[in-house]
PDB file of C-alpha atoms in Angstrom:
ATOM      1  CA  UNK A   1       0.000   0.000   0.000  1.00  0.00           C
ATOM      2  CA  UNK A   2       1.110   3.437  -0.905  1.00  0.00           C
ATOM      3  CA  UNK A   3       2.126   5.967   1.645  1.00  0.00           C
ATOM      4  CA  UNK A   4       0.032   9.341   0.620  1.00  0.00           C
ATOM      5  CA  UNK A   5       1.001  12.046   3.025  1.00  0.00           C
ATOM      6  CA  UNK A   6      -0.768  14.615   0.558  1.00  0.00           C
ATOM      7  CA  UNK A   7      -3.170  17.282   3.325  1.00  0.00           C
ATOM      8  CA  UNK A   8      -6.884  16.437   3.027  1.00  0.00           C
ATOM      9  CA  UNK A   9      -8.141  18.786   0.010  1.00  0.00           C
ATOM     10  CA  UNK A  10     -11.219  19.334   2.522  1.00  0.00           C
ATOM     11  CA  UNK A  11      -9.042  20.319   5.527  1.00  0.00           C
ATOM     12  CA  UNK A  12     -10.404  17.121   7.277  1.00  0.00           C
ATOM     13  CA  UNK A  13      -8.266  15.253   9.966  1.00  0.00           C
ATOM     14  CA  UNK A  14      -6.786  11.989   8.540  1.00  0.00           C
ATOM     15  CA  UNK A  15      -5.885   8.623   9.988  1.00  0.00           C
ATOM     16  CA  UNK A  16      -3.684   6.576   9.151  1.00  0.00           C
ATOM     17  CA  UNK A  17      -3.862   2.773  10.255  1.00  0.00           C
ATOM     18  CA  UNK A  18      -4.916  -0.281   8.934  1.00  0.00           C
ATOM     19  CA  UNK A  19      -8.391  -0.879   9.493  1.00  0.00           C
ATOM     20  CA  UNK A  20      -8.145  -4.680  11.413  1.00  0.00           C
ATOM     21  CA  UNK A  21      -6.005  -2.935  14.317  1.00  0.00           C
ATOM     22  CA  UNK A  22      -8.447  -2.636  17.090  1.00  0.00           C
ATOM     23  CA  UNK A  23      -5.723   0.461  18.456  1.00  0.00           C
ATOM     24  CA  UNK A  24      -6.518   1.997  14.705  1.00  0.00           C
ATOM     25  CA  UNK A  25     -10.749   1.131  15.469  1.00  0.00           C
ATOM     26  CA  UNK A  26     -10.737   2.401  18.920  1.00  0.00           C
ATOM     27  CA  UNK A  27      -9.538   6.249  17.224  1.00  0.00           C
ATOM     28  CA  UNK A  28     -11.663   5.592  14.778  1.00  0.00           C
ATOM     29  CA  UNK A  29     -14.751   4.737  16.933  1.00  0.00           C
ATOM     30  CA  UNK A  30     -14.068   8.422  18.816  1.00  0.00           C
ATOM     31  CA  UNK A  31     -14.476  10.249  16.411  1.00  0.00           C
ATOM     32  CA  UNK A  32     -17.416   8.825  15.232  1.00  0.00           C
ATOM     33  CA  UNK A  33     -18.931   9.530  18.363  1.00  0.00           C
ATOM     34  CA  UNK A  34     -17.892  12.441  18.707  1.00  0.00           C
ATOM     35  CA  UNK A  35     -19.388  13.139  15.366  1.00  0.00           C
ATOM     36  CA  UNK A  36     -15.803  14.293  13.629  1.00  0.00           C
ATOM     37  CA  UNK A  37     -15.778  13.695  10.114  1.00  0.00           C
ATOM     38  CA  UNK A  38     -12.540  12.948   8.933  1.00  0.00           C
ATOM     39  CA  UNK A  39      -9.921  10.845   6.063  1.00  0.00           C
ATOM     40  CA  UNK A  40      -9.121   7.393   6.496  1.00  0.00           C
ATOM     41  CA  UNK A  41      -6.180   6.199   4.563  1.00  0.00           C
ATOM     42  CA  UNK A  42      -5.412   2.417   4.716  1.00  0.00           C
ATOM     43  CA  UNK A  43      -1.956   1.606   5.038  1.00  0.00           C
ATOM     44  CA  UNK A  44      -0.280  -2.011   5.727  1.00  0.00           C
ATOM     45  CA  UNK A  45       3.128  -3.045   7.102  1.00  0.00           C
ATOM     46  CA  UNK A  46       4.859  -1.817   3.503  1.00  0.00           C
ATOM     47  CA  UNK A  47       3.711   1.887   4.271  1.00  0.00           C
ATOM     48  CA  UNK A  48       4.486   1.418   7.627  1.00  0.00           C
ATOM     49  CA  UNK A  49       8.605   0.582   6.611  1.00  0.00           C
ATOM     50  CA  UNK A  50       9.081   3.392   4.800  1.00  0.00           C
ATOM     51  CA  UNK A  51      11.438   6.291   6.369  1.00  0.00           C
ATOM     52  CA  UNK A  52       8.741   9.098   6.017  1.00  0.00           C
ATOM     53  CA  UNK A  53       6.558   7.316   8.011  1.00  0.00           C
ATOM     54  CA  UNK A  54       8.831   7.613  10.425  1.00  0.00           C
ATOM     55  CA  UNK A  55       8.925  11.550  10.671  1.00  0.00           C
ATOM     56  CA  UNK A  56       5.342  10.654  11.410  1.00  0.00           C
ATOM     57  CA  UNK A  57       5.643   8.565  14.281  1.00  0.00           C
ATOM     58  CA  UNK A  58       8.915   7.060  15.194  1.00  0.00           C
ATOM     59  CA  UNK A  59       8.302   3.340  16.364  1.00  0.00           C
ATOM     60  CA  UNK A  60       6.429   2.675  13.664  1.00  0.00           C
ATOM     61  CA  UNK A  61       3.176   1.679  14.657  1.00  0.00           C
ATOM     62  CA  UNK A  62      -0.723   3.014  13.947  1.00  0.00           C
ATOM     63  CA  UNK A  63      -2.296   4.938  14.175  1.00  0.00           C
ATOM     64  CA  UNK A  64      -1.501   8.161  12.802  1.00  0.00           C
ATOM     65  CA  UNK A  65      -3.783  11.529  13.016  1.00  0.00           C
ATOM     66  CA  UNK A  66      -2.429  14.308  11.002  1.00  0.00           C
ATOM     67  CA  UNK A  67      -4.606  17.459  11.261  1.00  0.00           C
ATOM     68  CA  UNK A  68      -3.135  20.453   9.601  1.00  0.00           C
ATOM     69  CA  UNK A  69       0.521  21.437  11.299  1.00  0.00           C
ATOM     70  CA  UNK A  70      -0.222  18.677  13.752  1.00  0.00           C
ATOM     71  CA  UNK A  71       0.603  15.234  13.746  1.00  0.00           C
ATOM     72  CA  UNK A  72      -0.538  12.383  17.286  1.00  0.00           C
ATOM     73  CA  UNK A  73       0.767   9.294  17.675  1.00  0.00           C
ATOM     74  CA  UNK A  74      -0.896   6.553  20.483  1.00  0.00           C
ATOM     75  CA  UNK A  75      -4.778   5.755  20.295  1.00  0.00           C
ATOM     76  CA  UNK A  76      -5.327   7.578  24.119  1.00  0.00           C
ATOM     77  CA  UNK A  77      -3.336  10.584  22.560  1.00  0.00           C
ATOM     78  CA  UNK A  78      -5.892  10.648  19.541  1.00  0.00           C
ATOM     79  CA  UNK A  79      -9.118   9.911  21.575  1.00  0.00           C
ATOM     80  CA  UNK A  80      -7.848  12.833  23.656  1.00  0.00           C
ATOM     81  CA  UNK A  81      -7.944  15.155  20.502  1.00  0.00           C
ATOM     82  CA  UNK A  82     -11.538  13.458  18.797  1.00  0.00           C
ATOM     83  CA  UNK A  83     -13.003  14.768  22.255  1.00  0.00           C
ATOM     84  CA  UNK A  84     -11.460  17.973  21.965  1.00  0.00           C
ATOM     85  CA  UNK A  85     -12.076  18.764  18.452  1.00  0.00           C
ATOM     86  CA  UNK A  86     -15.993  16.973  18.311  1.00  0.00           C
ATOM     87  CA  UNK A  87     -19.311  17.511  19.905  1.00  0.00           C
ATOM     88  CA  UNK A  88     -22.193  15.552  22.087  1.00  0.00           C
ATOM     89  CA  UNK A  89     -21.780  14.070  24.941  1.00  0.00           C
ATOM     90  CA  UNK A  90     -18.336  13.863  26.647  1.00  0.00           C
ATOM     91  CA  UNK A  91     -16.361  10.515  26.117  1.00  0.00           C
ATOM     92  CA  UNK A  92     -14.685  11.513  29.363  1.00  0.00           C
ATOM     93  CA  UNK A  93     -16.013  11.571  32.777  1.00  0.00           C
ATOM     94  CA  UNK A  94     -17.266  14.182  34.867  1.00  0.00           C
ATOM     95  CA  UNK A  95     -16.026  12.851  38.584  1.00  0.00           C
ATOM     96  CA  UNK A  96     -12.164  12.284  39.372  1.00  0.00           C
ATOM     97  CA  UNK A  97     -12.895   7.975  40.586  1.00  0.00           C
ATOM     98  CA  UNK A  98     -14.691   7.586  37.210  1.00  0.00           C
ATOM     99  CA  UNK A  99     -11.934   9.340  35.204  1.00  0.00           C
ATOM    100  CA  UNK A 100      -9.049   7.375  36.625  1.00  0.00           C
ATOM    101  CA  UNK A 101     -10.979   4.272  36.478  1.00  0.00           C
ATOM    102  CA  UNK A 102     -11.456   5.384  32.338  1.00  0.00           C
ATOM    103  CA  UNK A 103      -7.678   5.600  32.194  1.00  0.00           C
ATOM    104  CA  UNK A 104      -7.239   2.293  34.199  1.00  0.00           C
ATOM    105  CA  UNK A 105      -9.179   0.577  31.815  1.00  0.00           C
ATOM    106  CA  UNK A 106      -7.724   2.360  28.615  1.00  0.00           C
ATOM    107  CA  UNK A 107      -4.504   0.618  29.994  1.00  0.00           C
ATOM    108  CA  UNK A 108      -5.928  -2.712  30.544  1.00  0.00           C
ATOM    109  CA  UNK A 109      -7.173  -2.752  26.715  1.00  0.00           C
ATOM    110  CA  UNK A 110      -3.452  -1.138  26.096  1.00  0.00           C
ATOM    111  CA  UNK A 111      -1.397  -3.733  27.718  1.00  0.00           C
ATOM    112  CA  UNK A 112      -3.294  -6.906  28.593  1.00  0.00           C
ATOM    113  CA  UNK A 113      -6.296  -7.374  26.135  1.00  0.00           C
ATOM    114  CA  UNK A 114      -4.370  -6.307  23.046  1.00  0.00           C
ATOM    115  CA  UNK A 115      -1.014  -8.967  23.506  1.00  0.00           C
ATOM    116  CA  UNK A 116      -3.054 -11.989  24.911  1.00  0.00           C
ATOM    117  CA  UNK A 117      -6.644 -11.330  23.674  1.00  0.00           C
ATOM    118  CA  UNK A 118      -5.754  -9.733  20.247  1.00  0.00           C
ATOM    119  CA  UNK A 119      -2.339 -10.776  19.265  1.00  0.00           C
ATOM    120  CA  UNK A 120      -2.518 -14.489  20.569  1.00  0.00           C
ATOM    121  CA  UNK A 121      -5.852 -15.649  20.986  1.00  0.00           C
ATOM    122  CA  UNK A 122      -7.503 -13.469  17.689  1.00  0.00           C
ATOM    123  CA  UNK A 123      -4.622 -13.354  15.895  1.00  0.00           C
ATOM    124  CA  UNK A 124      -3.903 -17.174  15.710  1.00  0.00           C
ATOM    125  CA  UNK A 125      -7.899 -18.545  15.740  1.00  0.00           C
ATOM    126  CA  UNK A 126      -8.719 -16.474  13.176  1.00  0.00           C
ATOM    127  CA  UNK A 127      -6.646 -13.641  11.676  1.00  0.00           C
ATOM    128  CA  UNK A 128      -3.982 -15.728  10.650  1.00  0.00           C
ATOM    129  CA  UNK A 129      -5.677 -18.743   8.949  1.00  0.00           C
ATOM    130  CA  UNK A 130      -7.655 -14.960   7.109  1.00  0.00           C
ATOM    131  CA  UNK A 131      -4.526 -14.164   5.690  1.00  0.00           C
ATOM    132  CA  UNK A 132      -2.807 -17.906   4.839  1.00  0.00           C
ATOM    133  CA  UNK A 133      -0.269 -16.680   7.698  1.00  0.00           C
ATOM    134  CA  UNK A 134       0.605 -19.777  10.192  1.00  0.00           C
ATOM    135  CA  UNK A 135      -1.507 -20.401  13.349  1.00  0.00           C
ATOM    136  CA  UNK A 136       0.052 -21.620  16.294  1.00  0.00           C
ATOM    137  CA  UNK A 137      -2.667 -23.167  18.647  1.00  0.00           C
ATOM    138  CA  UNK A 138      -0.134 -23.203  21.373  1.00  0.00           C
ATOM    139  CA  UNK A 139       0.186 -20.039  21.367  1.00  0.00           C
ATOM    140  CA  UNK A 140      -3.579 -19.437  21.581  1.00  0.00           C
ATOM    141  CA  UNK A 141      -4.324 -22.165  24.076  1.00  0.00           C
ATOM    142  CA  UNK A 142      -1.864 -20.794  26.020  1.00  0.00           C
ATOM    143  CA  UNK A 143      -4.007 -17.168  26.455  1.00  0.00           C
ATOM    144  CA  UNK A 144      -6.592 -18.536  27.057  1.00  0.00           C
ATOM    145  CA  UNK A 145      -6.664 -18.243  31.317  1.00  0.00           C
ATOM    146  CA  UNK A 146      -4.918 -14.701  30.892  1.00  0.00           C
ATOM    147  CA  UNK A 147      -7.774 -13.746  28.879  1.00  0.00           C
ATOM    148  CA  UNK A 148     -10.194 -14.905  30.988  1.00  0.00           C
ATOM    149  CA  UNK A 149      -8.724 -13.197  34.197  1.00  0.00           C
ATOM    150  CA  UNK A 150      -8.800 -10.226  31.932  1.00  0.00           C
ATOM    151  CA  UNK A 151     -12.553 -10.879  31.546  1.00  0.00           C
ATOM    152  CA  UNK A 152     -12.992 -11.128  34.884  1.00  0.00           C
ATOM    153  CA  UNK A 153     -11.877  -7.730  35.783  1.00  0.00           C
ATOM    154  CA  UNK A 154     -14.185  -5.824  32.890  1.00  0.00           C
ATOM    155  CA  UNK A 155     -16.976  -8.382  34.378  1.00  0.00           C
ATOM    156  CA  UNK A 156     -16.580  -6.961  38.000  1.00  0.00           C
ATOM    157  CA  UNK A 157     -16.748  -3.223  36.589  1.00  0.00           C
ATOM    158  CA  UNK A 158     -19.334  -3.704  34.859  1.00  0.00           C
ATOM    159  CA  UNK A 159     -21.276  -5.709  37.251  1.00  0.00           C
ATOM    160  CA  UNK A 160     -21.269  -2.509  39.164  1.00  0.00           C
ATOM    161  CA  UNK A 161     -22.250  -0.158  36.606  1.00  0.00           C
ATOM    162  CA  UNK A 162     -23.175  -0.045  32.918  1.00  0.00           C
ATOM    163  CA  UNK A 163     -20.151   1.139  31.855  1.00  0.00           C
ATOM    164  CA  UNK A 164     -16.608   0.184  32.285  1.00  0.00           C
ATOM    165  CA  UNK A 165     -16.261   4.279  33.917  1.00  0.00           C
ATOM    166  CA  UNK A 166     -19.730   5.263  35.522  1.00  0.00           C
ATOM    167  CA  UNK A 167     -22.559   5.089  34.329  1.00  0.00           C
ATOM    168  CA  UNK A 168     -21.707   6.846  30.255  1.00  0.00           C
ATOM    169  CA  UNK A 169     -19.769   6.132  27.704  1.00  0.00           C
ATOM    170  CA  UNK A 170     -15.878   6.596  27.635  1.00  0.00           C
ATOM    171  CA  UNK A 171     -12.899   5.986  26.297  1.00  0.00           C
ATOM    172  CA  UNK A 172     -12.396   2.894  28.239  1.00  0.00           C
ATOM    173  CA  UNK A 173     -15.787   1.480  26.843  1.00  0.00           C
ATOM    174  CA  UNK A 174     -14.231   1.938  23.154  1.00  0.00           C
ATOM    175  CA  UNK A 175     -10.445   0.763  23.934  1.00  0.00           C
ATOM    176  CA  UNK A 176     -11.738  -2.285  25.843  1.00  0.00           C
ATOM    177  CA  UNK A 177     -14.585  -2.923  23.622  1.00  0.00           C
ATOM    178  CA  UNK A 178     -12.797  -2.547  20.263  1.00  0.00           C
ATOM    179  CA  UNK A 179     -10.192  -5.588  21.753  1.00  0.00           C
ATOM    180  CA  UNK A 180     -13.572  -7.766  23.534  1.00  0.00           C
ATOM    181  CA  UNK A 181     -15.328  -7.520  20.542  1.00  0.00           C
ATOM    182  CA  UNK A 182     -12.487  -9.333  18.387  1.00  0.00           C
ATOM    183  CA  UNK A 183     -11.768 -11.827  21.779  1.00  0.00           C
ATOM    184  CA  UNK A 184     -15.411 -12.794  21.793  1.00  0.00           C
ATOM    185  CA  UNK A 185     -15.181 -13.876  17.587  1.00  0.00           C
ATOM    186  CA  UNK A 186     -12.814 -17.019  18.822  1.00  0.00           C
ATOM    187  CA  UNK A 187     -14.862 -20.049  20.149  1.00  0.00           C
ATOM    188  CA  UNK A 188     -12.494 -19.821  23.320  1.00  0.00           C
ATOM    189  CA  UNK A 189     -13.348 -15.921  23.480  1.00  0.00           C
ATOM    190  CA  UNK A 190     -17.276 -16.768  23.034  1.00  0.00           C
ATOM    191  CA  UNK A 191     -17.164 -19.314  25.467  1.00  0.00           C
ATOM    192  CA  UNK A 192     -15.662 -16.943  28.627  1.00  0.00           C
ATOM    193  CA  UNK A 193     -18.205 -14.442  27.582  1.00  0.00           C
ATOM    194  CA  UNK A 194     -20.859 -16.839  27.904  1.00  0.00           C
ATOM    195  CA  UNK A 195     -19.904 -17.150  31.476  1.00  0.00           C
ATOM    196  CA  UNK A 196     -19.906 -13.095  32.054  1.00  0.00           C
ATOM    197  CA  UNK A 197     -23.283 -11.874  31.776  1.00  0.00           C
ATOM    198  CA  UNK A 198     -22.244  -8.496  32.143  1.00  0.00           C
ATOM    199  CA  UNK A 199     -19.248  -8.441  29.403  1.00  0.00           C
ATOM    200  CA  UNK A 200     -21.914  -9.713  27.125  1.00  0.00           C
ATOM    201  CA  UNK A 201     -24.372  -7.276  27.418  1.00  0.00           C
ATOM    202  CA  UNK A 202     -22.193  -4.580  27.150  1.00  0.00           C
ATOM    203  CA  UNK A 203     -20.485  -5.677  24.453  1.00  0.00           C
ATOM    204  CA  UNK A 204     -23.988  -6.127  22.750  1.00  0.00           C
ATOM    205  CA  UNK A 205     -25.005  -2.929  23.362  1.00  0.00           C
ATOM    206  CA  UNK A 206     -21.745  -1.619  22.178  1.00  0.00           C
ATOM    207  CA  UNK A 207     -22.218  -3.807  18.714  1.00  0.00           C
ATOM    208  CA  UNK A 208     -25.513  -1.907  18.366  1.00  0.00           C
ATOM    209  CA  UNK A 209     -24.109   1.567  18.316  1.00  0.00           C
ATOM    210  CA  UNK A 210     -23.532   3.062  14.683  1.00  0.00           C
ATOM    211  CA  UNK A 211     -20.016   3.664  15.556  1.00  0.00           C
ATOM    212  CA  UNK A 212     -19.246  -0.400  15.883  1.00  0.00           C
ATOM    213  CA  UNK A 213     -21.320  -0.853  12.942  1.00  0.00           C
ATOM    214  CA  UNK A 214     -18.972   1.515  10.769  1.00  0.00           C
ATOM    215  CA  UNK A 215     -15.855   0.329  11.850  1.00  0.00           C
ATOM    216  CA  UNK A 216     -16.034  -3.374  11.718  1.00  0.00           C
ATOM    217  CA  UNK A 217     -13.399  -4.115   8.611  1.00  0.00           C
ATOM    218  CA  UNK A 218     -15.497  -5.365   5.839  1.00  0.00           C
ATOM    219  CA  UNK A 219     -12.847  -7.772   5.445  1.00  0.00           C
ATOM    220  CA  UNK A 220     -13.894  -9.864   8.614  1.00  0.00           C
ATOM    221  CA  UNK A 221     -17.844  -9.505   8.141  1.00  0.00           C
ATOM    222  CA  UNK A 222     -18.667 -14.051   7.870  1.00  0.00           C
TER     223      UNK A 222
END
């Protein structure tokens, strides 16, 4: 894929990521809500190596925002900006508990769900068979428990309240549910979640909002 770092002719914000990245969907998914309209520009692991891509961020990953002069790098970075720069109700809470527990859980999605949930469990039941990559089941067996004490802490918030944060959307809701929402497409993931009442109806209601609809990749729709 080609790296086009051309400005939006429209002066819209643009993205850069590749659309299966639940870090990529979770940016995406703010500014949806937050009712931003802006470029998305596919890129793979090709765009991604080449050295201008590094003057845009400098380990290489997605996504990207580049609006104007500015350029963001990190999904909690960019979900900070969508909230800034959009409209409607706040993705971030009102009360100091419910906005570190946001942050909490924008880590847990961060540095838990995404390696074991995403990148072993996901990855290797079903992204990589996708893509004629090799699957280790091992490797995916081997997540299983971790992702399943992972699902035991969302379970416990949101036995207590609707939302992973209080009582409204957040961030946290959108990290954590972009990263459930791939765990619970694995017969292991759908499994757990069919032992966590609470994950599941979240994550249903969270399936039911536009934003979900919009940026599930077309590539993955069965």
């Amino acid at each position: 894929m080609t790296l086009n770092l051309t400005p939006n002719p429209h002066n819209l914000p643009v993205l850069f990521g590749f659309p299966v990245s639940p870090n990529v969907r979770a940016a995406r998914l703010a500014f949806h809500e937050k009712g931003v309209e802006i470029e998305f520009r596919v890129i793979g692991l090709d765009a991604v190596a080449k050295p201008e891509y590094a003057e845009l961020h400098p380990f290489r990953k997605m996504p990207v925002l580049r609006d104007g002069d500015l350029t963001l790098y990190e999904t909690p970075a960019i979900m900070v900006y969508a909230e800034g720069v959009g409209r409607g109700p706040s993705l971030v809470p009102a009360g100091l508990l419910d906005q570190a527990r946001m942050w909490q859980f924008t880590g847990v999605a961060q540095h838990y769900l995404y390696p074991r949930g995403v990148m072993e469990l996901y990855f290797h039941r079903v992204l990589a068979p996708l893509f004629g990559l090799e699957a280790k089941d091992a490797v995916a067996d081997a997540a299983v428990a971790a992702v399943a004490a992972q699902l035991d802490a969302l379970e416990r918030a949101l036995t207590a309240s609707a939302h992973l944060a209080g009582p409204a959307l957040s961030f946290a809701d959108l990290y954590c549910g972009a990263m459930v929402d791939y765990v619970a497409r694995t017969p292991d993931g759908a499994e757990l979640l069919a032992r966590r009442p609470a994950i599941s109806a979240w994550l249903d209601s969270l399936r039911a909002r536009d934003s979900f609809r919009a940026t599930f990749p077309s590539m993955l729709a069965n």
